[in-house]
XYZ file of N, CA and C in Angstrom:
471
model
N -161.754 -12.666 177.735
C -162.663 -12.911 176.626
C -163.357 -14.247 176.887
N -164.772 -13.969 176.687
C -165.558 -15.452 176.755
C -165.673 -15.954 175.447
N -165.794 -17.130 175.434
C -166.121 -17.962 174.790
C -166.757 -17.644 173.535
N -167.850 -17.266 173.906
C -169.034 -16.641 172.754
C -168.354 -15.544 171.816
N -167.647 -14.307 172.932
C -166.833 -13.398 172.237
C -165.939 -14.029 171.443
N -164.958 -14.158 171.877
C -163.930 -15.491 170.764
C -164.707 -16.132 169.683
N -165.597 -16.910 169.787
C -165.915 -17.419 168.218
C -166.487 -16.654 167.753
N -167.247 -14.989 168.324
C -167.534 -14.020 167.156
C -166.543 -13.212 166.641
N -165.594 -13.120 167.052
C -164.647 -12.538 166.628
C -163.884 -13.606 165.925
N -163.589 -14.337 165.891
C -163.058 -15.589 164.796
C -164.032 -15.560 163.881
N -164.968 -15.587 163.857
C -165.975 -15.322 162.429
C -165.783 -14.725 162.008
N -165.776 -13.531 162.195
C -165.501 -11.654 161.739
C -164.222 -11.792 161.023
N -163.195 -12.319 161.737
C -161.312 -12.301 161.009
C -161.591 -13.574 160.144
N -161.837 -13.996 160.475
C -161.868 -15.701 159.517
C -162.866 -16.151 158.743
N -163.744 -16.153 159.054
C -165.333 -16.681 158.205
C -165.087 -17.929 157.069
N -163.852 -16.683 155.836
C -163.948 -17.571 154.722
C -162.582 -18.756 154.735
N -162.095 -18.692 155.481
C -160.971 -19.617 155.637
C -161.076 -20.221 156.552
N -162.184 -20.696 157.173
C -162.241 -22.259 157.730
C -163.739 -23.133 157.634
N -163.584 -24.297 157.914
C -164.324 -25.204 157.431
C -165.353 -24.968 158.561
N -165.020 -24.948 159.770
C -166.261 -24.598 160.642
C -165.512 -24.230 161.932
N -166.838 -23.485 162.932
C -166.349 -22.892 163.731
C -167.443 -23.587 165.339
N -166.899 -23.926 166.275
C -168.003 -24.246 167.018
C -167.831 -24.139 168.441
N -168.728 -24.310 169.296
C -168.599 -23.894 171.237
C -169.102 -25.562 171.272
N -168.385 -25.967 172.430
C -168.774 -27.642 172.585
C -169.482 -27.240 173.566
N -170.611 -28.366 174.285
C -171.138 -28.240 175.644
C -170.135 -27.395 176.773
N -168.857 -27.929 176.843
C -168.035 -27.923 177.427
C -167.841 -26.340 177.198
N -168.609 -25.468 176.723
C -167.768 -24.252 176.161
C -166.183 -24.439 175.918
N -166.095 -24.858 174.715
C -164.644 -25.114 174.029
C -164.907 -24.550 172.571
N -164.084 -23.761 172.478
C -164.366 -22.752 171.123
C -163.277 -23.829 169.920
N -163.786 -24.611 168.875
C -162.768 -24.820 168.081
C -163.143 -24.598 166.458
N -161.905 -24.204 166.065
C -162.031 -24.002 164.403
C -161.431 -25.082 164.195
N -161.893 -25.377 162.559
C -161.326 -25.948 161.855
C -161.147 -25.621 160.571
N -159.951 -25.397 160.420
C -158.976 -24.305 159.058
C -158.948 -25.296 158.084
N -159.169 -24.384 157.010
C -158.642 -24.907 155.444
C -157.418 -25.273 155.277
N -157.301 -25.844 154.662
C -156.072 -26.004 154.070
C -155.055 -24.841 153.920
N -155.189 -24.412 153.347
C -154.619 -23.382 152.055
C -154.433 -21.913 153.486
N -155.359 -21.969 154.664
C -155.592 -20.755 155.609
C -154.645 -21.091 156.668
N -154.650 -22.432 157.118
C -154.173 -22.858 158.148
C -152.710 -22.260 158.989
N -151.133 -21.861 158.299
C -150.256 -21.044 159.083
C -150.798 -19.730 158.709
N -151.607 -19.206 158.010
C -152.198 -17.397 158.249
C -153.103 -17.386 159.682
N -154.002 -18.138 159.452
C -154.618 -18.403 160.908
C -154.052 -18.249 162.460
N -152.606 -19.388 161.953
C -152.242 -19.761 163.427
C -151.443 -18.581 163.421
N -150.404 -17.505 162.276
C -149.561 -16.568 162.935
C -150.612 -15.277 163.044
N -151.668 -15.322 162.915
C -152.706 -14.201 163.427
C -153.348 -14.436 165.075
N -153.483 -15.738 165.174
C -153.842 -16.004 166.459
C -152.564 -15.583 167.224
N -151.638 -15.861 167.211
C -150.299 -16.145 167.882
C -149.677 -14.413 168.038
N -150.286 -13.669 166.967
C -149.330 -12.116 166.925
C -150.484 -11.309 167.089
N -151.540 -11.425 166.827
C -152.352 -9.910 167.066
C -152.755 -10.425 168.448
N -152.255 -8.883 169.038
C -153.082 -8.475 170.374
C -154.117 -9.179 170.526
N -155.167 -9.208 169.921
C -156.542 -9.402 170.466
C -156.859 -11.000 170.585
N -156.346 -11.733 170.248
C -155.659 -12.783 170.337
C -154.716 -13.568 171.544
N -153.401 -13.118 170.630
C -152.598 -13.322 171.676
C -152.144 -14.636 172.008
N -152.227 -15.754 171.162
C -152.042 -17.497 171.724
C -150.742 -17.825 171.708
N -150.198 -17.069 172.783
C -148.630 -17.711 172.358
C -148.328 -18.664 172.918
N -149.105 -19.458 173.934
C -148.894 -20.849 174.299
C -149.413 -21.843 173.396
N -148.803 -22.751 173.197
C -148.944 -24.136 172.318
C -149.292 -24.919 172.950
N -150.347 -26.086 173.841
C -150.178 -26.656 175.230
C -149.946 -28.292 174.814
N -150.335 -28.677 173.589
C -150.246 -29.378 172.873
C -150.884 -29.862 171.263
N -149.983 -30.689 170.906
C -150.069 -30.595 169.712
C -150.498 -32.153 169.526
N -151.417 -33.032 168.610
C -151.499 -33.572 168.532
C -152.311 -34.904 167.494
N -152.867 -35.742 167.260
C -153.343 -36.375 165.997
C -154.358 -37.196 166.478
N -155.756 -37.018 165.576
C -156.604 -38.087 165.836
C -156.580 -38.618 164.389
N -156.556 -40.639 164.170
C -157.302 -41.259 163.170
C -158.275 -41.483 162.904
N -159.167 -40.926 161.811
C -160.481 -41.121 161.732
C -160.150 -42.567 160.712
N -160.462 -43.736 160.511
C -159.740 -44.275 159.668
C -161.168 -44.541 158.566
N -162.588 -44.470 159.536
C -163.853 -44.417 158.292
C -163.865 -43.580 157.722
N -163.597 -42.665 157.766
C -163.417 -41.096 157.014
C -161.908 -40.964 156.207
N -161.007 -41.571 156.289
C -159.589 -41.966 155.582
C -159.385 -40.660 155.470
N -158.919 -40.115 157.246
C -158.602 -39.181 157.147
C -157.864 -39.098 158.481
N -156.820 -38.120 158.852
C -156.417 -37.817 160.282
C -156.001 -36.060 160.385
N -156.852 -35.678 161.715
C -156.862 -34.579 162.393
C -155.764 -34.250 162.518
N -155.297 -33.229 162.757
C -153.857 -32.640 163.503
C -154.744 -31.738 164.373
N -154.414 -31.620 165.409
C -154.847 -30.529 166.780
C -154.265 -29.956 167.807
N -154.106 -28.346 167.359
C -153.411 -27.365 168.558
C -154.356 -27.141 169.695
N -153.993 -27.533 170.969
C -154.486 -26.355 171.775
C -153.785 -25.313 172.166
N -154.619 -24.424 171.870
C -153.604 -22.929 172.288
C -154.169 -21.938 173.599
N -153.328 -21.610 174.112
C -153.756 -20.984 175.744
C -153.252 -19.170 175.155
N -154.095 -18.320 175.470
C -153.832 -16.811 175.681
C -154.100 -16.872 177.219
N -152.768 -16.310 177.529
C -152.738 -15.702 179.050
C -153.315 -14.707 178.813
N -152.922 -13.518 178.091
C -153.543 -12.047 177.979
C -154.839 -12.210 178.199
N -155.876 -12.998 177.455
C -157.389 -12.958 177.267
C -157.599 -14.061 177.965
N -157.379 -14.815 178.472
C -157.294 -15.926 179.801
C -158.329 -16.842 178.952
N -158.188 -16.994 178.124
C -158.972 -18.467 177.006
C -158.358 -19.216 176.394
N -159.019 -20.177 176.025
C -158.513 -21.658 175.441
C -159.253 -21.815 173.629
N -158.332 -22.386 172.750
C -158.592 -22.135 171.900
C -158.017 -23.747 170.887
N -159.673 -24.436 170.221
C -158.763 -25.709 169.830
C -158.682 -25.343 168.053
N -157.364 -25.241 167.655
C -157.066 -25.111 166.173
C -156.978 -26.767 165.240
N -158.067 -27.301 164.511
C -157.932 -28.926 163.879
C -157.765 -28.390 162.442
N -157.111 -29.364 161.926
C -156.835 -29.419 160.102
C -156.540 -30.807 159.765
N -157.554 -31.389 159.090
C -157.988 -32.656 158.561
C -156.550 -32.472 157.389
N -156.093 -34.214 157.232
C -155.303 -34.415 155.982
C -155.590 -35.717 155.262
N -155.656 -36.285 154.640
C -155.421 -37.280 153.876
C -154.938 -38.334 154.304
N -155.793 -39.391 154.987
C -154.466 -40.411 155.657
C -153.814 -41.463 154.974
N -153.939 -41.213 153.079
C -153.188 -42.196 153.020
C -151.858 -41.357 152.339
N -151.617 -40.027 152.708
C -150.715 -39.454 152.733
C -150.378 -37.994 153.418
N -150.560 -38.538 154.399
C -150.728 -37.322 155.474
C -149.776 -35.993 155.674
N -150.226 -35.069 154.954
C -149.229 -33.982 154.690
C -149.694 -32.179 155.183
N -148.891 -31.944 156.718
C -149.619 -30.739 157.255
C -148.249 -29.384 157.194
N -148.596 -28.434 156.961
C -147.434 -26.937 157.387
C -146.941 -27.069 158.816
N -145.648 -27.174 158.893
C -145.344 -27.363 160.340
C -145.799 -25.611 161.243
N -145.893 -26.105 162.015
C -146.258 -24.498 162.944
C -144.960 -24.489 163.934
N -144.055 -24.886 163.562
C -142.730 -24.546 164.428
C -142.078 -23.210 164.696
N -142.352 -23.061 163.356
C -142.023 -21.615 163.262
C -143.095 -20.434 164.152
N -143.644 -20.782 164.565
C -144.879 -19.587 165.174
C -144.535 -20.309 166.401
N -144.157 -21.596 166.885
C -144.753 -21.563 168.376
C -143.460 -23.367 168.611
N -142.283 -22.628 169.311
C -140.899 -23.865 169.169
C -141.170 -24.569 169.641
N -142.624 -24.563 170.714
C -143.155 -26.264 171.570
C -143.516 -27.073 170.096
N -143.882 -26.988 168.983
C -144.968 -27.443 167.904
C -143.267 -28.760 167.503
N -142.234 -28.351 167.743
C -140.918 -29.127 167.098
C -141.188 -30.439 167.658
N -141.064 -30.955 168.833
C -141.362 -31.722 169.780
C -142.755 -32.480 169.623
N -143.951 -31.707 169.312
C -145.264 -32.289 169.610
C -144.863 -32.793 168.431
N -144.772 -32.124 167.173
C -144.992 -32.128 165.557
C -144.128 -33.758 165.249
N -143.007 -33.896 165.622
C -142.134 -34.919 165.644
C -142.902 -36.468 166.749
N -143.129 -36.130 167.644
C -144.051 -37.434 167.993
C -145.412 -37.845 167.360
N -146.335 -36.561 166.689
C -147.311 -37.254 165.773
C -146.702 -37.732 164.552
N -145.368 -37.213 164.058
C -144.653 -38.158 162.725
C -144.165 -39.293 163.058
N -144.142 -39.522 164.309
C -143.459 -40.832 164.781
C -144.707 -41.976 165.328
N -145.888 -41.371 165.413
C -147.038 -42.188 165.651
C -148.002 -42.496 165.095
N -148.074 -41.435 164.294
C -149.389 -41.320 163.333
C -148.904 -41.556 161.298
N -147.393 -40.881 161.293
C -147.088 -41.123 159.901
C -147.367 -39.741 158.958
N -147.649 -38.912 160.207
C -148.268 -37.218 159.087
C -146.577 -36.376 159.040
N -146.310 -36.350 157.789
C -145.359 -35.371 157.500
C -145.647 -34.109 157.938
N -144.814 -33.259 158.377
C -144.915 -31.780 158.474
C -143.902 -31.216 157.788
N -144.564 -30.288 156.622
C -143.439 -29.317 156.198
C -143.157 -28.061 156.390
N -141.661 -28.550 156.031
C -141.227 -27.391 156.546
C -140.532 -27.740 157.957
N -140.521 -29.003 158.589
C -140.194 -28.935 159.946
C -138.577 -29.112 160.044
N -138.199 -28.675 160.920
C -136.458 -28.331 160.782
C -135.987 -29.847 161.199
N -136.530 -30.308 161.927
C -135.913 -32.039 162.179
C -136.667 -32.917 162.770
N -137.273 -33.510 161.150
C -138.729 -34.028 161.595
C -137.962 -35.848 161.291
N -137.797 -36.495 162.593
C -137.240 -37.755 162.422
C -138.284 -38.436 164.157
N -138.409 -39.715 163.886
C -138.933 -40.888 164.831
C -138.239 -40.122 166.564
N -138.823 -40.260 166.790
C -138.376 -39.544 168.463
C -138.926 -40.525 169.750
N -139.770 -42.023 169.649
C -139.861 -42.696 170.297
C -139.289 -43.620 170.155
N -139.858 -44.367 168.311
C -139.481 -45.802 167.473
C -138.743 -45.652 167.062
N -137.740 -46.543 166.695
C -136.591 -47.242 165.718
C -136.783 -46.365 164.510
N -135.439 -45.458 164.149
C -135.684 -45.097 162.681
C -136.035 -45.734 161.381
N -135.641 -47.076 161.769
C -135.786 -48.119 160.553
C -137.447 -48.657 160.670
N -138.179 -48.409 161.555
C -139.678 -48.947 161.819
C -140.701 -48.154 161.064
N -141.330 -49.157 160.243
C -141.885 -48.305 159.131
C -143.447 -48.205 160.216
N -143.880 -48.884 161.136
C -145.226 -48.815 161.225
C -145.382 -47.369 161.964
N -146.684 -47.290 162.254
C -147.142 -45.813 162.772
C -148.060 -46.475 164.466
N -147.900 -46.902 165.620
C -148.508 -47.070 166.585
C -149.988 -46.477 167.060
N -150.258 -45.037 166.778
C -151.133 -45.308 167.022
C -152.446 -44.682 165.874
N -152.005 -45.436 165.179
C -152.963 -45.393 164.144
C -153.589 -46.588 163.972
N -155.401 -46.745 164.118
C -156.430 -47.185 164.189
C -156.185 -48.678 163.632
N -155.117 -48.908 162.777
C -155.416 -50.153 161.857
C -153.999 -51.014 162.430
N -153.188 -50.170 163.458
C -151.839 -50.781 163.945
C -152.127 -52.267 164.253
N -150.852 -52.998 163.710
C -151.301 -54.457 164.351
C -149.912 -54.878 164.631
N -149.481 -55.643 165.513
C -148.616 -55.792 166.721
C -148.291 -56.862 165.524
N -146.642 -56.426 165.061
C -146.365 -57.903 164.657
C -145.092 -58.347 165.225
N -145.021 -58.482 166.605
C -143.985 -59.155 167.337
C -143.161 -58.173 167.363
N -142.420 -56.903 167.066
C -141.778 -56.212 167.625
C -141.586 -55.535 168.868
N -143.014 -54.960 169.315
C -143.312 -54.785 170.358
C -142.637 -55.544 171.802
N -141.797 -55.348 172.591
C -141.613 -56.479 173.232
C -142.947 -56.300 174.566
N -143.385 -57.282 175.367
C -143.987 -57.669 176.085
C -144.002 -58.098 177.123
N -144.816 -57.403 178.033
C -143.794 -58.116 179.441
C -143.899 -59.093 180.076
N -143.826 -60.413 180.652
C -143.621 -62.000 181.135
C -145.155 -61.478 181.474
């Protein structure tokens, strides 16, 4: 499946449950899901045939911090249909709260747990969502836009 095919057929299944749909220069097909659509989305991508994304390749977080907001972003790989597929869902960054996708895809445990440990976005629902780089007791979030180094960090000579 090309590119073009994929986001017409994501229009057709999806239309009213996402915020937008687009092909980058790069031909990179990405949605961006509602709220409220976002695990119907991902266990339709992930289980129907025509589809098919059962790879997760990563999972991950951008801070928009002028927009007081942060991305969450799947890329998802179908071997079957040999395409690439980017899934984003904007949250609230001054309380960042997303549906874990663990359940559809067990790489998401791992990714899902280092953006809670960097960025500060809860996932619910996640079976053991705890700090997996930083100190459990470390309240800051690294790489979020406004991080400021207050001597914990150690440094090297």
């Amino acid at each position: 499946m090309n590119c073009e095919d994929l986001k017409n057929k994501l229009e057709m299944d999806f239309k009213e449950q996402v915020h937008s749909l687009n092909i980058t220069p790069q031909k990179e097909v990405i949605l961006t899901a509602r709220d409220e659509n976002y695990l119907d989305i991902c266990q339709s991508l992930f289980s129907k045939p025509e589809y098919d994304f059962k790879h997760l390749s990563c999972l991950t977080a951008v801070d928009y911090i002028k927009e007081n907001k942060i991305t969450v972003v799947c890329h998802l790989w179908s071997y079957s249909q040999k395409c690439q597929l980017t899934v984003k869902l904007e949250t609230n960054r001054e309380q960042p709260r997303v549906p874990t996708v663990e359940k559809i895809w067990k790489s998401a445990n791992w990714f899902e747990r280092e953006v809670f440990d960097l960025y500060g976005v809860i996932f619910e629902g996640h079976s053991d969502l705890r700090r997996i780089m930083m100190p459990d007791d470390y309240k800051k979030f690294p790489l979020r836009k406004d991080f400021a180094d207050d001597g914990f960090i150690v440094k090297p000579n």
